[in-house]
PDB file of C-alpha atoms in Angstrom:
ATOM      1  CA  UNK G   1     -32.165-123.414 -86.516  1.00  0.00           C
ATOM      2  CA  UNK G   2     -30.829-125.400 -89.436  1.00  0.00           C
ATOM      3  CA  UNK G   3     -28.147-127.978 -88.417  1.00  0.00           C
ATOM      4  CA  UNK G   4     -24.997-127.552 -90.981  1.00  0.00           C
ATOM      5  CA  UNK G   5     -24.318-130.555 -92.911  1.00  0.00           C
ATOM      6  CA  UNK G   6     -20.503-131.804 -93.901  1.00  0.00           C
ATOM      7  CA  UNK G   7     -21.932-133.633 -96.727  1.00  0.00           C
ATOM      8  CA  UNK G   8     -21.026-131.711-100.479  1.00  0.00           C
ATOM      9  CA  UNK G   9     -23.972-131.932-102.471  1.00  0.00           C
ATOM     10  CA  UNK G  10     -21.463-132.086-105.452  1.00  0.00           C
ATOM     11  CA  UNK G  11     -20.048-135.305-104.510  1.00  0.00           C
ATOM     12  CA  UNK G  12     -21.263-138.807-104.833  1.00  0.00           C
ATOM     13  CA  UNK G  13     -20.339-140.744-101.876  1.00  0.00           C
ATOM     14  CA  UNK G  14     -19.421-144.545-101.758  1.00  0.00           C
ATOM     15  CA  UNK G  15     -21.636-146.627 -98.852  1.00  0.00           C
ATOM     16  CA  UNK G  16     -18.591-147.236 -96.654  1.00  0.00           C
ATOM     17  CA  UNK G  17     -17.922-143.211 -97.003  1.00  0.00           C
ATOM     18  CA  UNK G  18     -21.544-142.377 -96.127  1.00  0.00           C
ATOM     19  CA  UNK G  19     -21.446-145.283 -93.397  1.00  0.00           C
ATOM     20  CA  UNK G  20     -18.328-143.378 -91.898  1.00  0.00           C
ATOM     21  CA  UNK G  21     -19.806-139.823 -91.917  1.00  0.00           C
ATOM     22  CA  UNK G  22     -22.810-140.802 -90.228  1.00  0.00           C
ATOM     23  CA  UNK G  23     -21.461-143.377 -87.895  1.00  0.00           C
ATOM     24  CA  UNK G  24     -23.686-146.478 -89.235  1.00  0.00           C
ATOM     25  CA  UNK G  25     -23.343-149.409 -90.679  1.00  0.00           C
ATOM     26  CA  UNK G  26     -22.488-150.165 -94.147  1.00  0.00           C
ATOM     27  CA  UNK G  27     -25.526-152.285 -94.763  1.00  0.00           C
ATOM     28  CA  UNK G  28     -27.822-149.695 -93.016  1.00  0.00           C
ATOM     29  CA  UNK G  29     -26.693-147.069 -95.902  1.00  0.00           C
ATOM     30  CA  UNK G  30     -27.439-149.816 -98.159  1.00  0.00           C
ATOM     31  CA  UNK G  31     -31.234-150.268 -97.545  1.00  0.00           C
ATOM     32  CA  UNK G  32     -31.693-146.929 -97.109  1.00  0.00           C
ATOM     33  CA  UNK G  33     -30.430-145.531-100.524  1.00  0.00           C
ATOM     34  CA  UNK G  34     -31.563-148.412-102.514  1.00  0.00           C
ATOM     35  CA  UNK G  35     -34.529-147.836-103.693  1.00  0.00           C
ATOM     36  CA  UNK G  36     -34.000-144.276-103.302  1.00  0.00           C
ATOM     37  CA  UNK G  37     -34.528-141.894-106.515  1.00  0.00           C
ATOM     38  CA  UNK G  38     -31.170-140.500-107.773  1.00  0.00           C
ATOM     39  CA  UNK G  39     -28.737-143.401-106.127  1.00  0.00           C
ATOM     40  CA  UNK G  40     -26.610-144.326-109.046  1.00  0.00           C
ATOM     41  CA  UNK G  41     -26.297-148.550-108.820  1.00  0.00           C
ATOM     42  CA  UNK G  42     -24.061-149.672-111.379  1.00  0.00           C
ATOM     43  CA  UNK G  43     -24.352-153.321-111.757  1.00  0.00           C
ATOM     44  CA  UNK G  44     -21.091-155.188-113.092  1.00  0.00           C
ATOM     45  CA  UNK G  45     -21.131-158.839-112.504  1.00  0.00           C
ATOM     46  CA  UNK G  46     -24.099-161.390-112.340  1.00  0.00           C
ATOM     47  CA  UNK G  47     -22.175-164.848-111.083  1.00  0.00           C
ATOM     48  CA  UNK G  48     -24.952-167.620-110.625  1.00  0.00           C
ATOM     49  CA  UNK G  49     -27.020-166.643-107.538  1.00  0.00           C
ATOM     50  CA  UNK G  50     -25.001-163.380-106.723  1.00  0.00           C
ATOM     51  CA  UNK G  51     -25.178-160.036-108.382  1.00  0.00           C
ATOM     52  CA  UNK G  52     -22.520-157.656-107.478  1.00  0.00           C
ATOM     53  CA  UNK G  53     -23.422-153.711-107.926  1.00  0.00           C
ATOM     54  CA  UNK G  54     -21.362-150.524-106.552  1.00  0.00           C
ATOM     55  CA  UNK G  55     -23.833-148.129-105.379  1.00  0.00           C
ATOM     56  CA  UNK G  56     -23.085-143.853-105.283  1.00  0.00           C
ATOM     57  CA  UNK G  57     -24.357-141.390-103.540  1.00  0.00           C
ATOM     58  CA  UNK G  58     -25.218-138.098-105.098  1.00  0.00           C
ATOM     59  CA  UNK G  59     -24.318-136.070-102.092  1.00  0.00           C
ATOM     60  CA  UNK G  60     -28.060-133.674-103.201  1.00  0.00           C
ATOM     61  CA  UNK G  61     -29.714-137.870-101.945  1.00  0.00           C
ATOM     62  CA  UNK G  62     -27.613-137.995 -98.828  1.00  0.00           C
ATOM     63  CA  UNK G  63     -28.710-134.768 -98.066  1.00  0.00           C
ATOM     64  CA  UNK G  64     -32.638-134.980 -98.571  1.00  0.00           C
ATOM     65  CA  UNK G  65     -32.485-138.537 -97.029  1.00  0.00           C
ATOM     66  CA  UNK G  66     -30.376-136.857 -93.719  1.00  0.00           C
ATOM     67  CA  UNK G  67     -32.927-133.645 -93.590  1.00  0.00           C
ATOM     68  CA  UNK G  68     -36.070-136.116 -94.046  1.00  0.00           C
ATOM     69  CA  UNK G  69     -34.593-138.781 -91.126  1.00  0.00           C
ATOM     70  CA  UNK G  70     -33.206-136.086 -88.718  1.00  0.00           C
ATOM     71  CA  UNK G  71     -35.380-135.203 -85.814  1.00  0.00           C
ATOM     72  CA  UNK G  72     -35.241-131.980 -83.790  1.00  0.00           C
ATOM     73  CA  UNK G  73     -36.214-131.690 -80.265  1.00  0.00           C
ATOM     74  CA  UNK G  74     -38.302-129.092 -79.531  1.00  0.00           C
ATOM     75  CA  UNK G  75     -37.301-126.286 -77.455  1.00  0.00           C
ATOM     76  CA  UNK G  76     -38.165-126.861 -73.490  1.00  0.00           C
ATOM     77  CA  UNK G  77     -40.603-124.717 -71.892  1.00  0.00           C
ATOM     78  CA  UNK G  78     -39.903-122.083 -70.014  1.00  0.00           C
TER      79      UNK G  78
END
């Protein structure tokens, strides 16, 4: 049975959205999505030693990245 997502794939979510969804940490969305293909990371400031980027979430990403980390249990035996 497929488990219904609330995610829109049309969407591109923020990390602290994403990190509110799923109940996680900001910094846990973070390393997952990346170095994940299709995360938009828009860099726009480079000060010194710190480089400050806003990363988006294509809602298609969350979704692959939620299917590919979910884990079903399997059904008991009867």
């Amino acid at each position: 049975m497929e488990h219904l997502s609330d995610l829109d794939p049309n969407y591109c979510y923020s990390v602290k959205e994403l990190a509110l969804v799923w109940n996680m940490s900001a910094e846990s969305i973070r390393r997952l999505f990346v170095r994940e293909p299709g995360t938009l990371i828009f860099k726009f400031s480079s000060t010194g030693r710190r480089t400050y980027r806003s990363i988006r979430i294509p809602g298609t990403v969350a979704l692959r990245i939620q299917k590919r980390m979910t884990v079903v249990a399997p059904e008991p035996r009867r």
